[in-house]
Tab-separated table of C-alpha atoms and ligand atoms in Angstrom:
chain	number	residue	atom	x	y	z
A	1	UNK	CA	83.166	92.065	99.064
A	2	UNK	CA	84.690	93.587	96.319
A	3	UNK	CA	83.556	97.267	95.361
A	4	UNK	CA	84.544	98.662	91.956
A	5	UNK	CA	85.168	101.767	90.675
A	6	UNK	CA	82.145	102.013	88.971
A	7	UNK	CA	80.135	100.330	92.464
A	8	UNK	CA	81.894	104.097	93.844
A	9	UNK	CA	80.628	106.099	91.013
A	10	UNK	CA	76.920	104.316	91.111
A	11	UNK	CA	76.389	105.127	95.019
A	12	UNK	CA	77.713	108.922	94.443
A	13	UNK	CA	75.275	108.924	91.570
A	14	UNK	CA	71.900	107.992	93.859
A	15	UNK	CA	73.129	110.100	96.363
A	16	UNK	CA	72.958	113.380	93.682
A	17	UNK	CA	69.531	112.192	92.934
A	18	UNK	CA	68.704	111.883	96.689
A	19	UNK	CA	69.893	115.261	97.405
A	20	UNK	CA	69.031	117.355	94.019
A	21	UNK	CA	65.936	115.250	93.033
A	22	UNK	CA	67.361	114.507	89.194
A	23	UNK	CA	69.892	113.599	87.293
A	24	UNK	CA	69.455	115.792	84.508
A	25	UNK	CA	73.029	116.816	82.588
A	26	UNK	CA	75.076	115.099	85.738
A	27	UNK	CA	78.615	114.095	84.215
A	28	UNK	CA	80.956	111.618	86.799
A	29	UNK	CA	84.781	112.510	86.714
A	30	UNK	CA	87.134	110.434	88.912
A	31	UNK	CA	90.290	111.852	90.611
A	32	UNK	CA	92.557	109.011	92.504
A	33	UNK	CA	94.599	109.300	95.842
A	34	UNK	CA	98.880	108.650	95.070
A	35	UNK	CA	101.626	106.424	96.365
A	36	UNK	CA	105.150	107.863	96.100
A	37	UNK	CA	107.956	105.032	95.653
A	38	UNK	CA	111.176	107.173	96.399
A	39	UNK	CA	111.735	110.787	96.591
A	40	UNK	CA	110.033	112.224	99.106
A	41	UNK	CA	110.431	116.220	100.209
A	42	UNK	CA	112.385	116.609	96.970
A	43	UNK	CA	109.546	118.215	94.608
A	44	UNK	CA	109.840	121.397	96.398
A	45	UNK	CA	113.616	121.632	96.153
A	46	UNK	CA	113.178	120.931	92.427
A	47	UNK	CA	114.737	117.137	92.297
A	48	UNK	CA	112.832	113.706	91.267
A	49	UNK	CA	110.312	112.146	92.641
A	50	UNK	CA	108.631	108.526	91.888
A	51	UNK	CA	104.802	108.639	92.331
A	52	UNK	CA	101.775	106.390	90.749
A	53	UNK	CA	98.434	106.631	90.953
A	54	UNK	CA	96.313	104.289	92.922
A	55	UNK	CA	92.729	102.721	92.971
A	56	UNK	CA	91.349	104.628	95.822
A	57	UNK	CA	90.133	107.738	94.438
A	58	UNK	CA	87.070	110.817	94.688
A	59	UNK	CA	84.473	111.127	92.186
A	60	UNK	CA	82.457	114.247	91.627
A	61	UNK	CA	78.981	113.767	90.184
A	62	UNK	CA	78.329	117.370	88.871
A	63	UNK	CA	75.834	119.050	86.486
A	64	UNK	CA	75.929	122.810	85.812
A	65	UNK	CA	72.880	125.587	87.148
A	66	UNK	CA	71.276	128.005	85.892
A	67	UNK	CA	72.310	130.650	88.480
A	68	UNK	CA	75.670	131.563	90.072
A	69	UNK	CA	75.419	129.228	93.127
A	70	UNK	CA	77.534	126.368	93.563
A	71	UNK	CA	76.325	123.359	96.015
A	72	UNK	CA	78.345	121.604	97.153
A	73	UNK	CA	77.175	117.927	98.629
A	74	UNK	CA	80.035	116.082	100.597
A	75	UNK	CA	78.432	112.360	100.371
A	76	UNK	CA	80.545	110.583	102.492
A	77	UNK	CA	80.105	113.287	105.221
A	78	UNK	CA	76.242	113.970	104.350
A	79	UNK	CA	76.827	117.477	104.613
A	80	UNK	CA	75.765	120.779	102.419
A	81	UNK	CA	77.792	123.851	101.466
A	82	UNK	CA	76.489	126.045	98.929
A	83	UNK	CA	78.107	130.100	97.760
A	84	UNK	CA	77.739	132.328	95.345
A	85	UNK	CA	80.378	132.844	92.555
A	86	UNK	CA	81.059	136.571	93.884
A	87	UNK	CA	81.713	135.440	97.545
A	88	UNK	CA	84.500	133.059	98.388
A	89	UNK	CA	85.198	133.418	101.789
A	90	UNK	CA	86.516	131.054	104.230
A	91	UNK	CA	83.881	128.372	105.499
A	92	UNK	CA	84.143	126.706	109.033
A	93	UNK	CA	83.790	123.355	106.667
A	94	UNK	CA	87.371	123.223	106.126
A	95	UNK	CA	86.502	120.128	103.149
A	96	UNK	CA	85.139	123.015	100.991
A	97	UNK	CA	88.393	124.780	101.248
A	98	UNK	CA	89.410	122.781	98.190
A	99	UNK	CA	87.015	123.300	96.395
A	100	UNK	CA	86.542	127.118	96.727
A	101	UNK	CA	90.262	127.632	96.107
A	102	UNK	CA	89.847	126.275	92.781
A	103	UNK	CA	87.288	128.204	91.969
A	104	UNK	CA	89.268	131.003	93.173
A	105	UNK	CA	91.571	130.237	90.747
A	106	UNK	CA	89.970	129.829	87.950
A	107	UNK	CA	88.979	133.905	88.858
A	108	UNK	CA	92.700	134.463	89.338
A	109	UNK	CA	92.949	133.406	85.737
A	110	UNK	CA	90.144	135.540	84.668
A	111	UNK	CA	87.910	132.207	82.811
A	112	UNK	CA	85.023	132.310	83.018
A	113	UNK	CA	82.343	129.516	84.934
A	114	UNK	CA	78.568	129.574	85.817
A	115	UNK	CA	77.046	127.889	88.892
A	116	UNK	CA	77.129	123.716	89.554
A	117	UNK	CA	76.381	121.223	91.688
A	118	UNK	CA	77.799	118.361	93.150
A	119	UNK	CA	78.088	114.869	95.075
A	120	UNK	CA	80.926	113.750	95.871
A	121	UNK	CA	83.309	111.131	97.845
A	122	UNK	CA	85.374	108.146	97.319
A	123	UNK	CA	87.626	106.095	98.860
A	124	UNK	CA	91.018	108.107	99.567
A	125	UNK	CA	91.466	107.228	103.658
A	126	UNK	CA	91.473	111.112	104.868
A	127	UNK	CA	94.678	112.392	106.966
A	128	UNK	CA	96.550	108.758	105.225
A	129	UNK	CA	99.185	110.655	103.051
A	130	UNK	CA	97.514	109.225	100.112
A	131	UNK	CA	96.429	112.955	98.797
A	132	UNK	CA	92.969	113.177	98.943
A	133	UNK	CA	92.886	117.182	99.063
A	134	UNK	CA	95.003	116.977	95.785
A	135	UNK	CA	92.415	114.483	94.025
A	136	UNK	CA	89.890	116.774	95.074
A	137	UNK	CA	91.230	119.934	93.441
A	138	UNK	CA	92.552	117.884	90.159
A	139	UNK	CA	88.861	116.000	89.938
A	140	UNK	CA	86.461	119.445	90.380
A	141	UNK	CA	88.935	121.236	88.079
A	142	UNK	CA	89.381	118.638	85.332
A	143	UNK	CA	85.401	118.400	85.775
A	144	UNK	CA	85.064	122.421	84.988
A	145	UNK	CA	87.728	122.763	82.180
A	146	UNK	CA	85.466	119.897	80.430
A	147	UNK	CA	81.936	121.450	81.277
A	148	UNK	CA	83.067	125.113	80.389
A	149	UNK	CA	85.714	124.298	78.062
A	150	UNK	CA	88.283	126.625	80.203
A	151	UNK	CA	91.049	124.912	77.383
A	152	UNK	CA	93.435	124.348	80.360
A	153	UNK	CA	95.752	121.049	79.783
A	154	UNK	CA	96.776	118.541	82.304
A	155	UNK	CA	99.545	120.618	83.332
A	156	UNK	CA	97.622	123.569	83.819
A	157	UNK	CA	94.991	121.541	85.812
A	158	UNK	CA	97.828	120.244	88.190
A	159	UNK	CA	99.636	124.031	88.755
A	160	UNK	CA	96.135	125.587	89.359
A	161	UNK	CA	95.120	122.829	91.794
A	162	UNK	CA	99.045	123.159	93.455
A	163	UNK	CA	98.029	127.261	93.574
A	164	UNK	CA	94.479	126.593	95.246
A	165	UNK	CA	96.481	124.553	97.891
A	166	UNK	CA	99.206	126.976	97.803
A	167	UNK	CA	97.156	130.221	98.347
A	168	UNK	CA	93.102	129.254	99.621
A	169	UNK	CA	94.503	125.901	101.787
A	170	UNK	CA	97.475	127.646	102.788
A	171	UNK	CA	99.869	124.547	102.840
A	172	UNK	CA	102.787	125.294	100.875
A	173	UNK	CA	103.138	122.206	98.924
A	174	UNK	CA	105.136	120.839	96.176
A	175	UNK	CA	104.110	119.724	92.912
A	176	UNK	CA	104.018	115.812	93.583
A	177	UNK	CA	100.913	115.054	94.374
A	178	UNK	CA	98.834	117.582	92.207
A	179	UNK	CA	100.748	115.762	89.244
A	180	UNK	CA	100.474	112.156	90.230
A	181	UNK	CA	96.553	112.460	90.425
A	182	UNK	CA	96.017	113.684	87.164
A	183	UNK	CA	99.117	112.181	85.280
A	184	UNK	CA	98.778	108.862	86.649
A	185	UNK	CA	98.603	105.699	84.247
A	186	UNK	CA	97.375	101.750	85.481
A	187	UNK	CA	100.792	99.693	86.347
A	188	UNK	CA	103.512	102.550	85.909
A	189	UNK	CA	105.164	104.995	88.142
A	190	UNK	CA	106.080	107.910	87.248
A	191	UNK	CA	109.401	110.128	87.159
A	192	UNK	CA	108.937	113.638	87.281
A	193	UNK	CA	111.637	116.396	87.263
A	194	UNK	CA	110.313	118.573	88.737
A	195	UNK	CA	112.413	121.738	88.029
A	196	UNK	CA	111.868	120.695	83.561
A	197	UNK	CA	108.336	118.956	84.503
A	198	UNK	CA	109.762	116.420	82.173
A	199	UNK	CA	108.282	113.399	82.863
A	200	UNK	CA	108.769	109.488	82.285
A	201	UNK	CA	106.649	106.053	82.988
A	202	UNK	CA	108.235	103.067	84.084
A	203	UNK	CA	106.408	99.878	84.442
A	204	UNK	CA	106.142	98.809	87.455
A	205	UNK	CA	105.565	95.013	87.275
A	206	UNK	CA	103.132	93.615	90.378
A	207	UNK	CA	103.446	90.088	89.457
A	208	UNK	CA	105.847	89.031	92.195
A	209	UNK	CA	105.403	91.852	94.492
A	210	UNK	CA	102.663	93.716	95.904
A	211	UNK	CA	102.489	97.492	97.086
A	212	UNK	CA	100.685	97.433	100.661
A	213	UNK	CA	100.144	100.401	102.864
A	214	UNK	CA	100.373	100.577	106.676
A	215	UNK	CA	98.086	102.991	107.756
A	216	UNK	CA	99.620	104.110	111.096
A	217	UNK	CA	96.073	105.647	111.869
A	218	UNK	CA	97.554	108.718	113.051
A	219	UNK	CA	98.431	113.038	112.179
A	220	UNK	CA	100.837	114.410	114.504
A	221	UNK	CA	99.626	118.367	114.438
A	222	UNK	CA	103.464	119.077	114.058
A	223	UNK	CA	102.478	118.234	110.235
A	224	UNK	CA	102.305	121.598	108.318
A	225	UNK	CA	104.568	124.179	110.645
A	226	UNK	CA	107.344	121.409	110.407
A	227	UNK	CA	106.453	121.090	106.848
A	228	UNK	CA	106.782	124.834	106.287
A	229	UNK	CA	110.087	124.945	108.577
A	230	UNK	CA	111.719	122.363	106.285
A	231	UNK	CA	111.297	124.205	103.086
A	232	UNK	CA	112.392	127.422	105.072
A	233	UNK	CA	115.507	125.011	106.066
A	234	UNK	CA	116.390	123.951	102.236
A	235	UNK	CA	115.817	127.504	101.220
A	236	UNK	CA	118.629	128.604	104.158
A	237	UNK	CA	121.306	126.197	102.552
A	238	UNK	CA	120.605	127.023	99.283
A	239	UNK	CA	121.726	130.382	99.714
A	240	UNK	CA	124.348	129.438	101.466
A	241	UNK	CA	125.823	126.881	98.700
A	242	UNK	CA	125.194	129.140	96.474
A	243	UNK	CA	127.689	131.662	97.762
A	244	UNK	CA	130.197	129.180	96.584
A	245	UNK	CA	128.554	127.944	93.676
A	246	UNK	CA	126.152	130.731	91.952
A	247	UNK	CA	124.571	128.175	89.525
A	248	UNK	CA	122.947	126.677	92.753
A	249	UNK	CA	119.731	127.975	92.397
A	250	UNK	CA	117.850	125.410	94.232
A	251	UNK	CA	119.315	122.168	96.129
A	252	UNK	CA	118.862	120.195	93.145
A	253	UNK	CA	121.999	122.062	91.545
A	254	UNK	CA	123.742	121.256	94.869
A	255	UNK	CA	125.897	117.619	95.450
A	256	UNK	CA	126.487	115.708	98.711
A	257	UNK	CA	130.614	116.762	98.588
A	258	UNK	CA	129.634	120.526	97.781
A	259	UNK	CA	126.917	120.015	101.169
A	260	UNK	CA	129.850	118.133	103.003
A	261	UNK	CA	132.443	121.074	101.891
A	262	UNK	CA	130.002	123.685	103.862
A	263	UNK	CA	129.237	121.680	106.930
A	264	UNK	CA	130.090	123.446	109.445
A	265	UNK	CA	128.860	126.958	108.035
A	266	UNK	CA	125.778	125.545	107.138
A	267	UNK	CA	125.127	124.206	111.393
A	268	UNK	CA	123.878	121.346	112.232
A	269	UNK	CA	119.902	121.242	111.279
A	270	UNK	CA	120.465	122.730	107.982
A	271	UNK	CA	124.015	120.508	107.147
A	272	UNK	CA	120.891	117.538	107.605
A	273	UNK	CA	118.549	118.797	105.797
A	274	UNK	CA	120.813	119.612	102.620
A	275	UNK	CA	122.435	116.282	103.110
A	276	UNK	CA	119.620	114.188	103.344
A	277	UNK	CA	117.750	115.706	100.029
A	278	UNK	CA	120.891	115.902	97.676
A	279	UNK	CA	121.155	112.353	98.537
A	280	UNK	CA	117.561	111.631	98.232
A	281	UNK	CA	117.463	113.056	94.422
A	282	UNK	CA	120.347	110.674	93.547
A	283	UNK	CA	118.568	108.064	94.912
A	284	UNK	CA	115.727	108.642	92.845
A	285	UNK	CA	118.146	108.648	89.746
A	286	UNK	CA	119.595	105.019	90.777
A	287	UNK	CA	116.562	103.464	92.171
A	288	UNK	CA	114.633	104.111	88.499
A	289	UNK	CA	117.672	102.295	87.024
A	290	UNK	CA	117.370	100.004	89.096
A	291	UNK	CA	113.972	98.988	88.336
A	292	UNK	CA	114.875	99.311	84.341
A	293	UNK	CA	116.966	96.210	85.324
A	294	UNK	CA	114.376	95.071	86.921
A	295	UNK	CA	116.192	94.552	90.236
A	296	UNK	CA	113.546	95.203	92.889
A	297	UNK	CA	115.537	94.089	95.784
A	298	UNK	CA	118.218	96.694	95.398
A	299	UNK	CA	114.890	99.342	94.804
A	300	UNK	CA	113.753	98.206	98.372
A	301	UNK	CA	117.206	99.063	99.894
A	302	UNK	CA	117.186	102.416	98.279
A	303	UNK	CA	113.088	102.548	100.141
A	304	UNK	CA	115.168	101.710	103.130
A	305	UNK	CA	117.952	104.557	103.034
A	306	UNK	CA	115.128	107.063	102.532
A	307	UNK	CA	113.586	106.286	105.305
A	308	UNK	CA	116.714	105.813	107.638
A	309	UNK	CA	117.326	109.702	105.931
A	310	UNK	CA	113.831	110.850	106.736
A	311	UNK	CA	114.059	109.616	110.170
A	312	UNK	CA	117.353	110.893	111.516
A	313	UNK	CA	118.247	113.306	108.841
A	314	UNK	CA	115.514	115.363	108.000
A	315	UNK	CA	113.647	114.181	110.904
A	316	UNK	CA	109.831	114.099	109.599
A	317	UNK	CA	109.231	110.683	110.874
A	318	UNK	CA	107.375	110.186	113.974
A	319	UNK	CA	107.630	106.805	116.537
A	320	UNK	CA	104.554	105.118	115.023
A	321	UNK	CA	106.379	105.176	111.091
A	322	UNK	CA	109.435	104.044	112.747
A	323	UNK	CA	107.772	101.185	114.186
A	324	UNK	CA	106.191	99.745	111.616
A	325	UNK	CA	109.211	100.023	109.206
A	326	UNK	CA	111.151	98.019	112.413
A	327	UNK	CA	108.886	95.078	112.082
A	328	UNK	CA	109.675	94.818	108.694
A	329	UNK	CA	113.664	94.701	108.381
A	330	UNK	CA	114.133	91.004	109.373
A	331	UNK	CA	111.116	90.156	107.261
A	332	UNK	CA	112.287	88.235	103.817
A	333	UNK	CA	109.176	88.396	102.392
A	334	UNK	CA	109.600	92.420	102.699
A	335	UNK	CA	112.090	94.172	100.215
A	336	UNK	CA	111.703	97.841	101.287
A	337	UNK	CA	109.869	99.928	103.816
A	338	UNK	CA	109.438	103.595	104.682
A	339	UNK	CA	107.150	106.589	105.678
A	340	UNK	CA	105.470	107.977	102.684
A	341	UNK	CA	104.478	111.593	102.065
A	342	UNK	CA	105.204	114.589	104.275
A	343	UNK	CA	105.555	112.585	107.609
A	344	UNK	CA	104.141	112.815	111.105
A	345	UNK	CA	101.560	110.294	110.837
A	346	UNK	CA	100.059	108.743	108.012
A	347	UNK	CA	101.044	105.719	106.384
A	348	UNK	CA	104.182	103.650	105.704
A	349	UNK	CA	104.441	101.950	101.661
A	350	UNK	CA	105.984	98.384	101.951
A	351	UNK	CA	106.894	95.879	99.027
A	352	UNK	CA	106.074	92.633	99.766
A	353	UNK	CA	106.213	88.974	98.080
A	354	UNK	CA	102.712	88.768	96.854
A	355	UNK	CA	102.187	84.940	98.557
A	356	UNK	CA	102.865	86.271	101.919
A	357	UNK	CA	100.556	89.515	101.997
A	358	UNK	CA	98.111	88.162	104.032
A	359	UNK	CA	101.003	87.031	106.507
A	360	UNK	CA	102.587	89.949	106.692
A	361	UNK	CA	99.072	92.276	107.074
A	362	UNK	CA	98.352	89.811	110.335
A	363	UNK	CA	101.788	90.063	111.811
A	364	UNK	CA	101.908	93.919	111.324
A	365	UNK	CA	98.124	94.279	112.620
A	366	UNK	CA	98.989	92.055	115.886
A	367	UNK	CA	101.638	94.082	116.342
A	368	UNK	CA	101.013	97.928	116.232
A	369	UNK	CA	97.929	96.141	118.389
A	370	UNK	CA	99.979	95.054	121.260
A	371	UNK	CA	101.678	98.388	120.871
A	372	UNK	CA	99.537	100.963	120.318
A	373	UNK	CA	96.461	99.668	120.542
A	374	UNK	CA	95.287	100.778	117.366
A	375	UNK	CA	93.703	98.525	114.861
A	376	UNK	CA	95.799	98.811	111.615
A	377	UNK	CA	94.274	99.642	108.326
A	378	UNK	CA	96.371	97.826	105.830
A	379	UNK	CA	95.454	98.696	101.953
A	380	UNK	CA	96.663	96.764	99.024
A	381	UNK	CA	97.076	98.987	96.233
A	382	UNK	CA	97.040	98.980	92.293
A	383	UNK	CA	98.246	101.434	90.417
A	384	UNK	CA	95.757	102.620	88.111
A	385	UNK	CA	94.660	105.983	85.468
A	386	UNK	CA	94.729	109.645	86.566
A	387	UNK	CA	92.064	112.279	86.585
A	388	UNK	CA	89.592	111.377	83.979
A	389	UNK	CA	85.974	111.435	83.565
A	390	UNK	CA	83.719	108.015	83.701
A	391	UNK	CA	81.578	107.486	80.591
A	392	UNK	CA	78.480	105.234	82.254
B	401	LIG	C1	103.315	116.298	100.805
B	401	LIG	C2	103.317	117.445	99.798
B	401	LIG	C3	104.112	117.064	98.539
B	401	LIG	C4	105.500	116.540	98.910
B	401	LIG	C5	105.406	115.481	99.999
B	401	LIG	C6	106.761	115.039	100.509
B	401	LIG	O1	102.604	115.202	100.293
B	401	LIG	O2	101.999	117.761	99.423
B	401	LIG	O3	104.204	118.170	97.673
B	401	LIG	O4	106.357	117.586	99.278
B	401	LIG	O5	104.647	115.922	101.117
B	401	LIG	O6	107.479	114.373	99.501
């Protein structure tokens, strides 16, 4: 059975009704999950990256109160949180984490809001890689700046929802994903520089090839410390490089022969590290020319190097990624493979010849079955809109 977007937005509707008895003044906004093609762990050392938004997404039904309470109603969970405006501490509920630090920052900015409420949920697989914490910030955000008129843009949206993540969350992440949510747009992936924020769309044609995700099913709890350690890792050989080179302010400024020139000062983790990401942000450079010449097997060798890089190089992968991509490298129906996202779990993002999806989902299935005994969740994706709201 197929269920639509606006299937998603119906059920999240009843359920407000179920739980606040109306529907007076309710507004539905829609936030979705992101793939990233190529260049991954390079937002954060100010290089490329290749996202898109996809049709899996969360959708907030909210209406404003009368009071300063918020209530928050996690549909998919069937579970309550409500606070005042004036108290924003730290639930046990960790899903309302999101949602508080955005309020939090609105504060921070000194707008002003009243008291809402809310249903919401979606279809973003949880703990996937596919972002649902940032399509929760972007969606309850982009819902407030159009309720209160807070006059924030999209780019203000995306930093305040990085900052909630950032500062309430506590996970120090990039820019990426905040951005791909609410900048997304249907068939194109995105280039972002993310030390300018320019930006640029590039079709991405799905007539030959389809995008299909292989949900390894698992979240190794090395994923934020090693996370944390690998910024603390770029930021080491940055200052290093940039004893020799003062314009390198970050290791986008930084080339593989200047990292090659300070190998052995640099040691062995950080040489790695540096390596592996001024690499990775030339790779995003070549891969989005190659896809302006429309060559999408070369693209999938370039998906191929990254991973090989994020594997042995900047070692975020874990045993389960590695295995799936492995099934796919004698595979002709399979131009590229790799992890996707921060690492240690989640999923892998595969292009594949669009006649033999449904082979390739069985053999994959059958095998991370025999070997891990772990039925895989395999998603097809489309790229489709960012952050906006629904008009029913
Ligand atoms: C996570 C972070 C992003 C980005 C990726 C790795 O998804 O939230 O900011 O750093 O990992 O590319």
């Amino acid at each position: 059975m197929l269920v639509t977007e606006a299937d998603i937005a119906a059920s999240i509707r009843e359920k407000y009704f179920s739980k606040f008895g109306n529907n007076d003044g309710i507004r539905t906004f829609r936030s979705p999950g992101r793939i990233n093609l190529i260049g991954e762990h390079t937002d954060y050392n100010n290089g490329f990256v290749l996202p898109a938004s996809v049709d899996k997404a969360v959708y907030f039904v909210i209406a404003p109160r009368e009071d300063d309470q918020v209530v928050l109603y996690a549909a998919d969970l069937d579970q309550t949180y409500s606070f005042s405006l004036d108290d924003l501490s730290k639930p046990a509920q960790s899903w309302a984490h999101y949602q508080l630090g955005i309020v939090e920052q609105i504060q921070k900015k000194g707008l002003n809001i009243g008291g809402f409420q809310t249903a919401f949920g979606g279809n973003v697989p949880v703990g996937a890689g596919l972002s649902s914490s940032a399509a929760l910030e972007c969606c309850l955000l982009f819902a407030l700046n159009e309720m209160y008129g807070l006059n924030l843009d999209r780019f203000g949206i995306v930093k305040m929802s990085q900052k909630a993540e950032n500062e309430y969350v506590g996970v120090q992440c990039g820019i990426m994903d905040q951005f791909a949510s609410a900048f997304g747009k249907e068939e194109s992936v995105i280039r972002l520089d993310c030390r300018s924020l320019e930006y640029e769309y590039f079709p991405f044609p799905m007539d030959d090839y389809l995008i299909v995700l292989c949900d390894t099913s698992v979240k190794h709890s090395l994923a934020s410390s090693e996370y944390n350690t690998r910024r603390l890792e770029c930021e080491k050989g940055t200052s290093i490089l940039q004893k020799y080179d003062p314009n390198v302010l970050s290791l986008r400024d930084a080339s593989p022969a200047l990292v090659e020139a300070h190998k052995e000062e640099l040691g062995d983790a950080v040489y790695r590290r540096c390596k592996f990401i001024t690499e990775e942000i030339q790779r995003v450079q070549d891969a989005c020319n190659l896809l302006v010449q429309g060559n999408l097997p070369d693209f999938g060798k370039k998906m191929y190097d990254t991973h090989f890089g994020l594997q042995h190089e900047y070692e975020v992968s874990c045993p389960e990624l590695d295995f799936l991509v492995d099934q796919t490298l004698n595979d002709p129906s399979v131009l590229g493979a790799r992890m996707m996202g921060g690492g240690f779990g989640g999923c892998t993002i595969n292009l594949v010849k669009k006649e033999a999806v449904d082979a390739f989902e069985e053999k994959m299935k059958k095998a991370y079955l025999e070997k891990y005994a772990i039925d895989l969740p395999c998603y097809k994706v489309k790229i489709t809109d960012g952050t906006g709201e629904i008009l029913a």
